[in-house]
Amino acid sequence: LPATGVMNRLRYPQKFALISLLFALPLALATYFMVTELKLRYDFGRKEIQGNAYLRPLRHLVEHLPEARLIAREFSGGTEAARPDLLRKQAEIDEDFRALAAVERELGGQLGTGNGYKSLRNGWEYLHEKTLKINASASDDLYGSLMADARSLMSKVGDSSNLLLDPDLATYYLMDSVLLKLPEGADLLAQLRLFLARLQTSGTLTPAGPWMSSWSGY
């Protein structure tokens, strides 16, 4: 056999070196593939941690915007007593943006959220300035646009951080529900409350009846 002929022509040190190489090469390849796989998993997990850190202040913002929208609607509709509540809610949202700005500075470059964050921030600055001066319809439109921008940024973070790209189906569906479905559901609930408030303001709907009180708890 050719292999036997080669081995017979080699000296003992060369034979030992060749045998060692034959054992070492598969081990080296296996180690390389294992290290590569571990690095991929590490990078995947690190991205998810970054996404989670970014989403914490963004989640608070997504919760507070619908609340501010309803209070602003009440104030713009002529209820001057709602002014203190509106100012307090604006202060909460300002705090949300300060926390969001901090994670944007730290993680925005890795997650590619710069444009989405800038659009959201500019929208809030404009709305904050105009809230006490515009009518109810304009307030609704501006808040609706801002909430859409916030959900879009949340979706961007989910994609960029792998939270929405997890190969585990159970994790994927969970993250899809938390990052996309629940904010959409909260927005729909806020729109329903806004619709009921409009009906009540127009006189089409009266607050009489226990079912109206139950809605106020949401």
mmCIF file of C-alpha atoms in Angstrom:
data_model
loop_
_atom_site.group_PDB
_atom_site.id
_atom_site.type_symbol
_atom_site.label_atom_id
_atom_site.label_comp_id
_atom_site.label_asym_id
_atom_site.label_seq_id
_atom_site.Cartn_x
_atom_site.Cartn_y
_atom_site.Cartn_z
ATOM 1 C CA LEU A 1 0.000 0.000 0.000
ATOM 2 C CA PRO A 2 1.241 3.551 -0.679
ATOM 3 C CA ALA A 3 0.744 4.520 2.937
ATOM 4 C CA THR A 4 2.782 1.539 4.136
ATOM 5 C CA GLY A 5 5.560 2.395 1.690
ATOM 6 C CA VAL A 6 5.667 5.958 2.938
ATOM 7 C CA MET A 7 5.816 4.849 6.563
ATOM 8 C CA ASN A 8 8.623 2.386 5.797
ATOM 9 C CA ARG A 9 10.722 5.138 4.248
ATOM 10 C CA LEU A 10 10.306 7.474 7.205
ATOM 11 C CA ARG A 11 12.536 7.527 10.242
ATOM 12 C CA TYR A 12 11.027 6.955 13.684
ATOM 13 C CA PRO A 13 10.897 10.674 14.660
ATOM 14 C CA GLN A 14 9.155 11.426 11.364
ATOM 15 C CA LYS A 15 6.707 8.561 11.897
ATOM 16 C CA PHE A 16 5.815 9.855 15.376
ATOM 17 C CA ALA A 17 5.377 13.383 14.006
ATOM 18 C CA LEU A 18 3.088 12.146 11.230
ATOM 19 C CA ILE A 19 0.973 10.051 13.612
ATOM 20 C CA SER A 20 0.711 12.991 16.051
ATOM 21 C CA LEU A 21 -0.403 15.233 13.185
ATOM 22 C CA LEU A 22 -3.091 12.766 12.154
ATOM 23 C CA PHE A 23 -4.503 12.849 15.689
ATOM 24 C CA ALA A 24 -4.004 16.580 16.247
ATOM 25 C CA LEU A 25 -5.655 17.775 13.018
ATOM 26 C CA PRO A 26 -9.189 16.485 13.787
ATOM 27 C CA LEU A 27 -8.862 17.745 17.360
ATOM 28 C CA ALA A 28 -7.809 21.179 16.142
ATOM 29 C CA LEU A 29 -10.723 21.321 13.692
ATOM 30 C CA ALA A 30 -13.199 20.242 16.365
ATOM 31 C CA THR A 31 -11.819 22.872 18.767
ATOM 32 C CA TYR A 32 -12.045 25.559 16.083
ATOM 33 C CA PHE A 33 -15.681 24.777 15.289
ATOM 34 C CA MET A 34 -16.562 24.624 18.987
ATOM 35 C CA VAL A 35 -14.950 28.012 19.697
ATOM 36 C CA THR A 36 -16.669 29.522 16.646
ATOM 37 C CA GLU A 37 -20.060 28.225 17.797
ATOM 38 C CA LEU A 38 -19.493 29.531 21.333
ATOM 39 C CA LYS A 39 -18.545 32.946 19.967
ATOM 40 C CA LEU A 40 -21.703 33.056 17.824
ATOM 41 C CA ARG A 41 -23.823 32.189 20.855
ATOM 42 C CA TYR A 42 -22.004 34.768 22.964
ATOM 43 C CA ASP A 43 -22.561 37.497 20.368
ATOM 44 C CA PHE A 44 -26.217 36.479 20.027
ATOM 45 C CA GLY A 45 -26.747 36.611 23.784
ATOM 46 C CA ARG A 46 -24.875 39.920 24.120
ATOM 47 C CA LYS A 47 -27.151 41.477 21.502
ATOM 48 C CA GLU A 48 -30.226 40.270 23.380
ATOM 49 C CA ILE A 49 -28.913 41.798 26.605
ATOM 50 C CA GLN A 50 -28.338 45.101 24.792
ATOM 51 C CA GLY A 51 -31.849 45.009 23.383
ATOM 52 C CA ASN A 52 -33.327 44.330 26.807
ATOM 53 C CA ALA A 53 -31.409 47.277 28.288
ATOM 54 C CA TYR A 54 -32.676 49.587 25.531
ATOM 55 C CA LEU A 55 -36.266 48.417 25.839
ATOM 56 C CA ARG A 56 -36.598 49.131 29.558
ATOM 57 C CA PRO A 57 -36.967 52.938 29.293
ATOM 58 C CA LEU A 58 -38.732 52.596 25.951
ATOM 59 C CA ARG A 59 -41.363 50.346 27.540
ATOM 60 C CA HIS A 60 -42.088 52.997 30.189
ATOM 61 C CA LEU A 61 -42.474 55.563 27.435
ATOM 62 C CA VAL A 62 -44.908 53.344 25.522
ATOM 63 C CA GLU A 63 -46.965 52.985 28.711
ATOM 64 C CA HIS A 64 -47.012 56.694 29.550
ATOM 65 C CA LEU A 65 -47.836 58.115 26.120
ATOM 66 C CA PRO A 66 -51.424 56.750 25.938
ATOM 67 C CA GLU A 67 -52.060 58.061 29.461
ATOM 68 C CA ALA A 68 -50.772 61.502 28.472
ATOM 69 C CA ARG A 69 -52.893 61.398 25.325
ATOM 70 C CA LEU A 70 -56.099 60.921 27.296
ATOM 71 C CA ILE A 71 -55.265 63.680 29.779
ATOM 72 C CA ALA A 72 -54.275 66.024 26.944
ATOM 73 C CA ARG A 73 -57.571 65.258 25.223
ATOM 74 C CA GLU A 74 -59.436 66.173 28.378
ATOM 75 C CA PHE A 75 -57.469 69.410 28.816
ATOM 76 C CA SER A 76 -57.807 70.401 25.150
ATOM 77 C CA GLY A 77 -61.528 69.752 25.411
ATOM 78 C CA GLY A 78 -61.855 72.533 27.958
ATOM 79 C CA THR A 79 -61.218 70.815 31.308
ATOM 80 C CA GLU A 80 -58.760 73.239 32.904
ATOM 81 C CA ALA A 81 -58.586 71.067 36.027
ATOM 82 C CA ALA A 82 -56.662 68.465 33.988
ATOM 83 C CA ARG A 83 -53.703 70.823 33.552
ATOM 84 C CA PRO A 84 -51.744 69.710 36.681
ATOM 85 C CA ASP A 85 -52.181 66.038 35.757
ATOM 86 C CA LEU A 86 -51.005 66.760 32.224
ATOM 87 C CA LEU A 87 -47.916 68.603 33.468
ATOM 88 C CA ARG A 88 -47.066 65.724 35.812
ATOM 89 C CA LYS A 89 -47.449 63.201 33.014
ATOM 90 C CA GLN A 90 -45.243 65.302 30.746
ATOM 91 C CA ALA A 91 -42.596 65.331 33.480
ATOM 92 C CA GLU A 92 -42.757 61.516 33.628
ATOM 93 C CA ILE A 93 -42.295 61.299 29.869
ATOM 94 C CA ASP A 94 -39.378 63.751 30.045
ATOM 95 C CA GLU A 95 -37.777 61.394 32.572
ATOM 96 C CA ASP A 96 -38.423 58.458 30.232
ATOM 97 C CA PHE A 97 -36.624 60.316 27.461
ATOM 98 C CA ARG A 98 -33.660 61.100 29.700
ATOM 99 C CA ALA A 99 -33.288 57.390 30.465
ATOM 100 C CA LEU A 100 -33.783 56.548 26.798
ATOM 101 C CA ALA A 101 -31.150 59.102 25.763
ATOM 102 C CA ALA A 102 -28.635 57.422 28.077
ATOM 103 C CA VAL A 103 -29.085 53.970 26.525
ATOM 104 C CA GLU A 104 -29.148 55.501 23.044
ATOM 105 C CA ARG A 105 -25.708 57.013 23.641
ATOM 106 C CA GLU A 106 -24.412 53.667 24.887
ATOM 107 C CA LEU A 107 -26.123 51.206 22.552
ATOM 108 C CA GLY A 108 -27.590 53.151 19.658
ATOM 109 C CA GLY A 109 -24.563 52.545 17.450
ATOM 110 C CA GLN A 110 -24.701 48.770 17.897
ATOM 111 C CA LEU A 111 -28.474 48.558 17.457
ATOM 112 C CA GLY A 112 -28.804 51.074 14.618
ATOM 113 C CA THR A 113 -31.537 53.052 16.372
ATOM 114 C CA GLY A 114 -30.214 56.548 15.672
ATOM 115 C CA ASN A 115 -32.796 57.652 13.108
ATOM 116 C CA GLY A 116 -35.748 56.144 14.961
ATOM 117 C CA TYR A 117 -34.691 57.691 18.257
ATOM 118 C CA LYS A 118 -34.108 61.092 16.670
ATOM 119 C CA SER A 119 -37.546 61.068 15.039
ATOM 120 C CA LEU A 120 -39.191 60.063 18.318
ATOM 121 C CA ARG A 121 -37.300 62.694 20.310
ATOM 122 C CA ASN A 122 -38.076 65.477 17.831
ATOM 123 C CA GLY A 123 -41.744 64.491 17.820
ATOM 124 C CA TRP A 124 -41.934 64.685 21.603
ATOM 125 C CA GLU A 125 -40.154 68.045 21.787
ATOM 126 C CA TYR A 126 -42.625 69.502 19.292
ATOM 127 C CA LEU A 127 -45.617 67.962 21.067
ATOM 128 C CA HIS A 128 -44.377 69.048 24.499
ATOM 129 C CA GLU A 129 -44.193 72.638 23.276
ATOM 130 C CA LYS A 130 -47.617 72.596 21.610
ATOM 131 C CA THR A 131 -49.666 70.469 24.046
ATOM 132 C CA LEU A 132 -51.139 73.371 26.006
ATOM 133 C CA LYS A 133 -51.870 75.420 22.884
ATOM 134 C CA ILE A 134 -53.555 73.085 20.383
ATOM 135 C CA ASN A 135 -57.075 71.756 20.079
ATOM 136 C CA ALA A 136 -58.165 68.227 20.920
ATOM 137 C CA SER A 137 -58.067 66.913 17.347
ATOM 138 C CA ALA A 138 -54.512 68.132 16.713
ATOM 139 C CA SER A 139 -53.414 66.727 20.086
ATOM 140 C CA ASP A 140 -54.865 63.317 19.226
ATOM 141 C CA ASP A 141 -53.086 63.276 15.871
ATOM 142 C CA LEU A 142 -49.701 64.259 17.332
ATOM 143 C CA TYR A 143 -49.903 61.734 20.137
ATOM 144 C CA GLY A 144 -51.007 59.041 17.697
ATOM 145 C CA SER A 145 -48.014 59.748 15.463
ATOM 146 C CA LEU A 146 -45.650 59.739 18.439
ATOM 147 C CA MET A 147 -46.990 56.408 19.708
ATOM 148 C CA ALA A 148 -46.549 54.901 16.250
ATOM 149 C CA ASP A 149 -42.915 56.094 16.230
ATOM 150 C CA ALA A 150 -42.350 54.550 19.672
ATOM 151 C CA ARG A 151 -43.726 51.177 18.544
ATOM 152 C CA SER A 152 -41.620 51.347 15.381
ATOM 153 C CA LEU A 153 -38.486 51.970 17.454
ATOM 154 C CA MET A 154 -39.408 49.063 19.726
ATOM 155 C CA SER A 155 -39.720 46.798 16.689
ATOM 156 C CA LYS A 156 -36.350 48.027 15.374
ATOM 157 C CA VAL A 157 -34.676 47.219 18.680
ATOM 158 C CA GLY A 158 -36.279 43.781 18.669
ATOM 159 C CA ASP A 159 -34.909 43.014 15.221
ATOM 160 C CA SER A 160 -31.439 44.505 15.752
ATOM 161 C CA SER A 161 -30.926 42.798 19.109
ATOM 162 C CA ASN A 162 -32.099 39.348 17.918
ATOM 163 C CA LEU A 163 -34.978 39.377 20.413
ATOM 164 C CA LEU A 164 -37.405 38.919 17.510
ATOM 165 C CA LEU A 165 -35.073 36.576 15.617
ATOM 166 C CA ASP A 166 -34.575 33.897 18.257
ATOM 167 C CA PRO A 167 -34.528 30.438 16.605
ATOM 168 C CA ASP A 168 -36.359 28.987 19.612
ATOM 169 C CA LEU A 169 -40.026 29.201 18.568
ATOM 170 C CA ALA A 170 -41.306 29.526 22.131
ATOM 171 C CA THR A 171 -38.984 32.463 22.793
ATOM 172 C CA TYR A 172 -39.794 34.012 19.424
ATOM 173 C CA TYR A 173 -43.555 33.974 20.021
ATOM 174 C CA LEU A 174 -43.082 35.348 23.530
ATOM 175 C CA MET A 175 -40.936 38.236 22.317
ATOM 176 C CA ASP A 176 -43.271 38.898 19.397
ATOM 177 C CA SER A 177 -46.179 39.183 21.833
ATOM 178 C CA VAL A 178 -44.307 41.386 24.306
ATOM 179 C CA LEU A 179 -42.672 43.720 21.793
ATOM 180 C CA LEU A 180 -45.359 43.955 19.110
ATOM 181 C CA LYS A 181 -48.743 42.562 20.104
ATOM 182 C CA LEU A 182 -49.031 43.989 23.625
ATOM 183 C CA PRO A 183 -48.104 47.584 22.641
ATOM 184 C CA GLU A 184 -50.572 47.381 19.763
ATOM 185 C CA GLY A 185 -53.236 46.101 22.139
ATOM 186 C CA ALA A 186 -52.521 48.890 24.630
ATOM 187 C CA ASP A 187 -52.785 51.422 21.824
ATOM 188 C CA LEU A 188 -56.136 49.985 20.713
ATOM 189 C CA LEU A 189 -57.425 50.150 24.280
ATOM 190 C CA ALA A 190 -56.293 53.770 24.532
ATOM 191 C CA GLN A 191 -58.054 54.562 21.259
ATOM 192 C CA LEU A 192 -61.235 52.950 22.581
ATOM 193 C CA ARG A 193 -61.105 55.034 25.741
ATOM 194 C CA LEU A 194 -60.480 58.108 23.605
ATOM 195 C CA PHE A 195 -63.448 57.240 21.416
ATOM 196 C CA LEU A 196 -65.680 56.883 24.480
ATOM 197 C CA ALA A 197 -64.403 60.199 25.806
ATOM 198 C CA ARG A 198 -65.292 61.863 22.500
ATOM 199 C CA LEU A 199 -68.796 60.404 22.605
ATOM 200 C CA GLN A 200 -69.257 61.589 26.147
ATOM 201 C CA THR A 201 -68.002 65.080 25.272
ATOM 202 C CA SER A 202 -70.347 65.324 22.294
ATOM 203 C CA GLY A 203 -73.305 64.270 24.446
ATOM 204 C CA THR A 204 -73.912 61.076 22.479
ATOM 205 C CA LEU A 205 -72.906 58.988 25.493
ATOM 206 C CA THR A 206 -73.619 59.739 29.139
ATOM 207 C CA PRO A 207 -71.513 58.397 31.996
ATOM 208 C CA ALA A 208 -74.577 56.896 33.690
ATOM 209 C CA GLY A 209 -74.371 53.191 34.384
ATOM 210 C CA PRO A 210 -71.885 50.948 36.206
ATOM 211 C CA TRP A 211 -70.176 49.776 32.989
ATOM 212 C CA MET A 212 -68.705 53.237 32.377
ATOM 213 C CA SER A 213 -67.120 53.188 35.825
ATOM 214 C CA SER A 214 -65.538 49.843 35.053
ATOM 215 C CA TRP A 215 -63.808 51.299 31.987
ATOM 216 C CA SER A 216 -62.228 54.063 34.039
ATOM 217 C CA GLY A 217 -60.189 51.478 35.903
ATOM 218 C CA TYR A 218 -58.232 50.453 32.798
#
